Short mmCIF file of C-alpha atoms in Angstrom, two decimals:
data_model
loop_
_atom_site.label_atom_id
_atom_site.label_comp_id
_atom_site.label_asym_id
_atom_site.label_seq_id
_atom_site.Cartn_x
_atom_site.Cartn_y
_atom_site.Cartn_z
CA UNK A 176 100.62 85.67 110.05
CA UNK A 177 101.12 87.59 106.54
CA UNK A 178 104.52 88.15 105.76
CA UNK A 179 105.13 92.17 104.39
CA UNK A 180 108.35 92.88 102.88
CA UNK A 181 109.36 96.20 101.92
CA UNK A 182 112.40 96.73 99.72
CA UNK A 183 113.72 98.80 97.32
CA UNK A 184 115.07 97.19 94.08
CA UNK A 185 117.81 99.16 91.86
CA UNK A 186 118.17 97.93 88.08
CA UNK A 187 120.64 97.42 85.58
CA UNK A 188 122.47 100.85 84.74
CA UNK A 189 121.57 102.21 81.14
CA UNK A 190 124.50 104.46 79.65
CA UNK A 191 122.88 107.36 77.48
CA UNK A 192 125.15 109.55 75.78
CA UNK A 193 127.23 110.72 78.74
CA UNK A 194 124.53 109.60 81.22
CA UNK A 195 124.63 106.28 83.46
CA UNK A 196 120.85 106.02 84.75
CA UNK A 197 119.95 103.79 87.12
CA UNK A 198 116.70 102.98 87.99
CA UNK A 199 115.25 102.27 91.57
CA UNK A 200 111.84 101.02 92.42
CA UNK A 201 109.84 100.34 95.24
CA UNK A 202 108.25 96.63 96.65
CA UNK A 203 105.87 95.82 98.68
CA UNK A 204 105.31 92.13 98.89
CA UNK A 205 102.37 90.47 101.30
CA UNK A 206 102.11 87.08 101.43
CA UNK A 207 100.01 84.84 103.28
CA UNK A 208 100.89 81.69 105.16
CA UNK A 209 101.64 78.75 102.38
CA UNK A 210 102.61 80.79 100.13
CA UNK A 211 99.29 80.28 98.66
CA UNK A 212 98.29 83.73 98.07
CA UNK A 213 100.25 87.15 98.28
CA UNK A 214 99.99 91.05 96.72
CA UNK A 215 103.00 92.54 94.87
CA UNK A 216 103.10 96.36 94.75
CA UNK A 217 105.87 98.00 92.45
CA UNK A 218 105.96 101.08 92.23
CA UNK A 219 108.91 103.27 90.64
CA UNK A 220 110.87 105.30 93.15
CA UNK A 221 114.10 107.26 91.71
CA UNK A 222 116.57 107.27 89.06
CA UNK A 223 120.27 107.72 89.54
CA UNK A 224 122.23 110.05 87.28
CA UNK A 225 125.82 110.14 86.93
CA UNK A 226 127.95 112.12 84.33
CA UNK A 227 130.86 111.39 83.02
CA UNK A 228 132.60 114.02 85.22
CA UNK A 229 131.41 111.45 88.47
CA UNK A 230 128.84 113.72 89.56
CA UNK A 231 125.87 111.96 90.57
CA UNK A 232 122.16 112.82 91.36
CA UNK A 233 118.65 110.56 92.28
CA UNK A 234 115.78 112.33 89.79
CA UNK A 235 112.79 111.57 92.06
CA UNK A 236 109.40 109.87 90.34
CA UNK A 237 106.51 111.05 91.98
CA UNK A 238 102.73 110.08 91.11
CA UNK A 239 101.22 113.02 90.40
CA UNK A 240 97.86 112.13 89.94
CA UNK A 241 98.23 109.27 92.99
CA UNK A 242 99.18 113.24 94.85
CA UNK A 243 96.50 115.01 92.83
CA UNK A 244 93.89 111.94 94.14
CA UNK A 245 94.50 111.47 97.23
CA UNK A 246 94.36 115.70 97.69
CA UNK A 247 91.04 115.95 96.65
CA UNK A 248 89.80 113.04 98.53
CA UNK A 249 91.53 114.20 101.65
CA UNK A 250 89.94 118.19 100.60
CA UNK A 251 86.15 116.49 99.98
CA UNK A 252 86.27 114.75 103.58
CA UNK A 253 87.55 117.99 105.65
CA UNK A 254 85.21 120.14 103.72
CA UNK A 255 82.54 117.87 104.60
CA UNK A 256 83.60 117.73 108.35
CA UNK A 257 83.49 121.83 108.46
CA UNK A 258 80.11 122.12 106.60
CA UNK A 259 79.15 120.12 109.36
CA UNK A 260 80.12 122.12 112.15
CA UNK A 261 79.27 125.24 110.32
CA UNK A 262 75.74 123.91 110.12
CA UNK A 263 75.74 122.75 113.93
CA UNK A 264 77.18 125.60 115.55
CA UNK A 265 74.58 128.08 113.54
CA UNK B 105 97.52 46.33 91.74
CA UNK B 106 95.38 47.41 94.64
CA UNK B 107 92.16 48.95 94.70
CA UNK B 108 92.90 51.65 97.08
CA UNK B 109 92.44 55.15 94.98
CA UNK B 110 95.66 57.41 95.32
CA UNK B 111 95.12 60.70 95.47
CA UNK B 112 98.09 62.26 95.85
CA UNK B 113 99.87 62.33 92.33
CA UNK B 114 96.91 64.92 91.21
CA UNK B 115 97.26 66.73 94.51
CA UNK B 116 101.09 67.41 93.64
CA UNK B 117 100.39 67.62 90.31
CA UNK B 118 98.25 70.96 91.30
CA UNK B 119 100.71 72.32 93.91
CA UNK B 120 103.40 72.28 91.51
CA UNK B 121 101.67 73.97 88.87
CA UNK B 122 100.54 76.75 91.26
CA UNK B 123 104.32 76.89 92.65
CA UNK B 124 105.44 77.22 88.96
CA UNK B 125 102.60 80.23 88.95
CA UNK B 126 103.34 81.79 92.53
CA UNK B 127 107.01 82.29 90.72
CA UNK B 128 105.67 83.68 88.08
CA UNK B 129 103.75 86.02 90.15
CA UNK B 130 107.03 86.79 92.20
CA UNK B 131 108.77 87.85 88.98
CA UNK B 132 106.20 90.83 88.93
CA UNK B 133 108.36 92.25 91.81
CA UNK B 134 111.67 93.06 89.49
CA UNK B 135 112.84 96.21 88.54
CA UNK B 136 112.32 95.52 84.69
CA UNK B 137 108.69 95.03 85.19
CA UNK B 138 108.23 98.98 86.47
CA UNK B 139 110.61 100.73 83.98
CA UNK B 140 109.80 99.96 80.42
CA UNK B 141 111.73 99.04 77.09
CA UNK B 142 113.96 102.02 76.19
CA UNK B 143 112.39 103.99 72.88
CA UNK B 144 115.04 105.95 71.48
CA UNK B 145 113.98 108.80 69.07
CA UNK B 146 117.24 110.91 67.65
CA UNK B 147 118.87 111.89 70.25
CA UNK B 148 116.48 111.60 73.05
CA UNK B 149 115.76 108.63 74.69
CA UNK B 150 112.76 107.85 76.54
CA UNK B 151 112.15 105.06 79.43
CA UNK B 152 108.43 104.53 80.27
CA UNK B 153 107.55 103.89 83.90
CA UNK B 154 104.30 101.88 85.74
CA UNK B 155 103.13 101.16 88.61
CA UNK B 156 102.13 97.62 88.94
CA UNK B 157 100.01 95.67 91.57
CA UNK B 158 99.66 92.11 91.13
CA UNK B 159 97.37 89.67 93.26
CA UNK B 160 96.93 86.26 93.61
CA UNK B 161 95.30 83.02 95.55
CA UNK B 162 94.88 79.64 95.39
CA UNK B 163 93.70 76.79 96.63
CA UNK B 164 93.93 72.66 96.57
CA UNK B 165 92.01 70.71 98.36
CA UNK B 166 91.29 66.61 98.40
CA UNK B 167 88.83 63.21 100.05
CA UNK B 168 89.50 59.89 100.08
CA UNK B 169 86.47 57.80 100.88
CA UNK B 170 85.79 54.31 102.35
CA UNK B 171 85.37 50.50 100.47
CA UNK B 172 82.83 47.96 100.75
CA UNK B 173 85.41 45.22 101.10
CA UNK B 174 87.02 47.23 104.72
CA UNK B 175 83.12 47.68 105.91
CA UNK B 176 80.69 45.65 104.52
CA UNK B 177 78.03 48.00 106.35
CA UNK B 178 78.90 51.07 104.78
CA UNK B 179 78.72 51.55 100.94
CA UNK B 180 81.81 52.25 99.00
CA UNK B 181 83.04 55.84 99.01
CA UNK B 182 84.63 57.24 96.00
CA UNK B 183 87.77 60.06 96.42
CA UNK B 184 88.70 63.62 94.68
CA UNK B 185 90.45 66.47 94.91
CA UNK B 186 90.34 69.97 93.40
CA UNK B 187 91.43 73.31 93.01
CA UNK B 188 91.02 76.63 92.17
CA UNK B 189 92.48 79.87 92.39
CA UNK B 190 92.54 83.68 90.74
CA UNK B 191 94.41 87.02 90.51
CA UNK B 192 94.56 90.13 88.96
CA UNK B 193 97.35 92.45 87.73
CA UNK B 194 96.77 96.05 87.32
CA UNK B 195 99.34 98.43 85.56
CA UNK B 196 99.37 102.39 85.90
CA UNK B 197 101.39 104.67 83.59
CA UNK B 198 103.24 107.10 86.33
CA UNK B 199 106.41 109.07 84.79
CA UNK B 200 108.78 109.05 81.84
CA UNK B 201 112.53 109.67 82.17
CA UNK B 202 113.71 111.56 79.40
CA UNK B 203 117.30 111.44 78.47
CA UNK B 204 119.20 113.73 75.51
CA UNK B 205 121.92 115.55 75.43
CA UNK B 206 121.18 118.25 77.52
CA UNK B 207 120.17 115.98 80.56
CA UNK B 208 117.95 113.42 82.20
CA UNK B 209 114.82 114.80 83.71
CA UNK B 210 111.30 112.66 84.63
CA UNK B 211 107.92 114.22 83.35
CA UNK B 212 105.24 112.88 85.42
CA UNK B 213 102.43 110.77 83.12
CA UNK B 214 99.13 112.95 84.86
CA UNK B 215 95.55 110.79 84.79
CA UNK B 216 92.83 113.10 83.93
CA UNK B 217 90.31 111.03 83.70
CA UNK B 218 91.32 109.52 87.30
CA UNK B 219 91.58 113.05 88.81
CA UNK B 220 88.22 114.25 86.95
CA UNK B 221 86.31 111.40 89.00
CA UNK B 222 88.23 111.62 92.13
CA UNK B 223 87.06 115.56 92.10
CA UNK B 224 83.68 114.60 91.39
CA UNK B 225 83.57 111.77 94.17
CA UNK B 226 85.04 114.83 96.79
CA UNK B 227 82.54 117.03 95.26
CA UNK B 228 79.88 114.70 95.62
CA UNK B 229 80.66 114.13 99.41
CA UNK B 230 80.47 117.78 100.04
CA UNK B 231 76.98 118.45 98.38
CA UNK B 232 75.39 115.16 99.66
CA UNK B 233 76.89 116.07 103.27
CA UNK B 234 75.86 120.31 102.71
CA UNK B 235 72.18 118.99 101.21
CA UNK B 236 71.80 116.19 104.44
CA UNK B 237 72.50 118.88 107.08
CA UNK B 238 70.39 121.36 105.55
CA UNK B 239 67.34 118.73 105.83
CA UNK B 240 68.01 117.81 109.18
CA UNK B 241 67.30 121.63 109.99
CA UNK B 242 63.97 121.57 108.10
CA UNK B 243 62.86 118.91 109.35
CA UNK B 244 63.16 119.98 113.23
CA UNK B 245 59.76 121.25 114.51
CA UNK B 246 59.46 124.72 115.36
CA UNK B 247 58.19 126.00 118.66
CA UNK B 248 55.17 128.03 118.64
CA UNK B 249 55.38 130.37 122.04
#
């Protein structure tokens, strides 16, 4: 059986100006028995900000055109389902 | 010295080089791999960010045959091994965190290109399925009372 790990890394904190970013990511790791093959996907996730005051907040990263994709894909196959009912029910 | 052929020191040889390489391929999972080298212009400074999917196989594999002197019937038998393997890493731009002064904020790094085919692909799909139903009601046969 494939082994799939899911984790979520954080980095070494960057100090900028009065800024301390941290930077998270995302891992998905498959790998096969024997350790003879496997897939890594990384894939940014958030930063952490925190001010010299102590306040802290995560900046999501979002993939906009991974969003933007995935959208129109999704729009193209449910406008193709209704054009086909349109066309059977008339 | 014997003449039985050992085939095992090539063997390991291979597995250890594709251990070294499976590593390698395991270091694509850290955190510096995703968030780029710092650039710092004035004040600003600017972290690039990728996405980053990384694949990989291999594969070792090795005979031994027979001698002449065990089995004087059969002909002597040579032995190999061999391996072989591939992968493929693909990097994506996806965001870059600005930081000046005035605050940290992430502008998102927007394909066109991708999105321009993507639209066209979902575009496609809706003419080919408009123009395929539209053809299956010509070609039904009309009834004549």
């Amino acid at each position: 059986m494939p082994t799939i790990e899911r984790e979520i890394r954080t980095g070494e904190t960057m100090q900028v100006g009065n800024f301390q970013i941290t930077p998270k990511t995302n891992v998905l790791k498959i790998q096969l028995p024997g350790h003879r093959a496997g897939l890594i996907w990384n894939r940014p996730k958030a930063v952490t900000v925190r001010t010299s005051n102590g306040q802290e907040s995560t900046l999501p990263v979002r993939d906009v055109t991974r969003l933007v994709i995935w959208s129109m894909l999704a729009g193209g196959l449910l406008g193709a389902i209704l054009i086909g009912r349109m066309y059977r029910n008339d | 010295m014997t003449d039985e052929m050992n085939t095992n020191p090539p063997v390991e040889a291979g597995l250890e080089m594709f251990q070294d390489t499976m590593e390698e391929f395991l270091a694509a999972a850290d955190v510096r791999v995703v968030y780029g080298e710092p650039i710092q212009h004035d004040d600003t400074l600017i972290i690039p960010t990728a996405e980053v999917l990384c694949g990989l196989g291999f594969g070792v594999g090795s005979g031994s045959g027979t001698s002449a002197d065990e089995n004087p019937d059969k002909p002597s038998q040579g032995s190999g091994s061999g391996g072989g393997g591939g992968g493929r890493i693909l990097s994506r731009p996806v965001a870059v965190v600005v930081a000046s002064p005035e605050g940290v904020r992430v502008e998102p790094v927007v394909d066109i290109t991708k999105i321009a085919l993507a639209g066209l692909t979902a575009l496609g799909f809706m003419v080919g399925m408009m123009f395929r139903m539209s053809s299956r009601r010509h070609a039904l046969p009309t009834i004549e009372e």
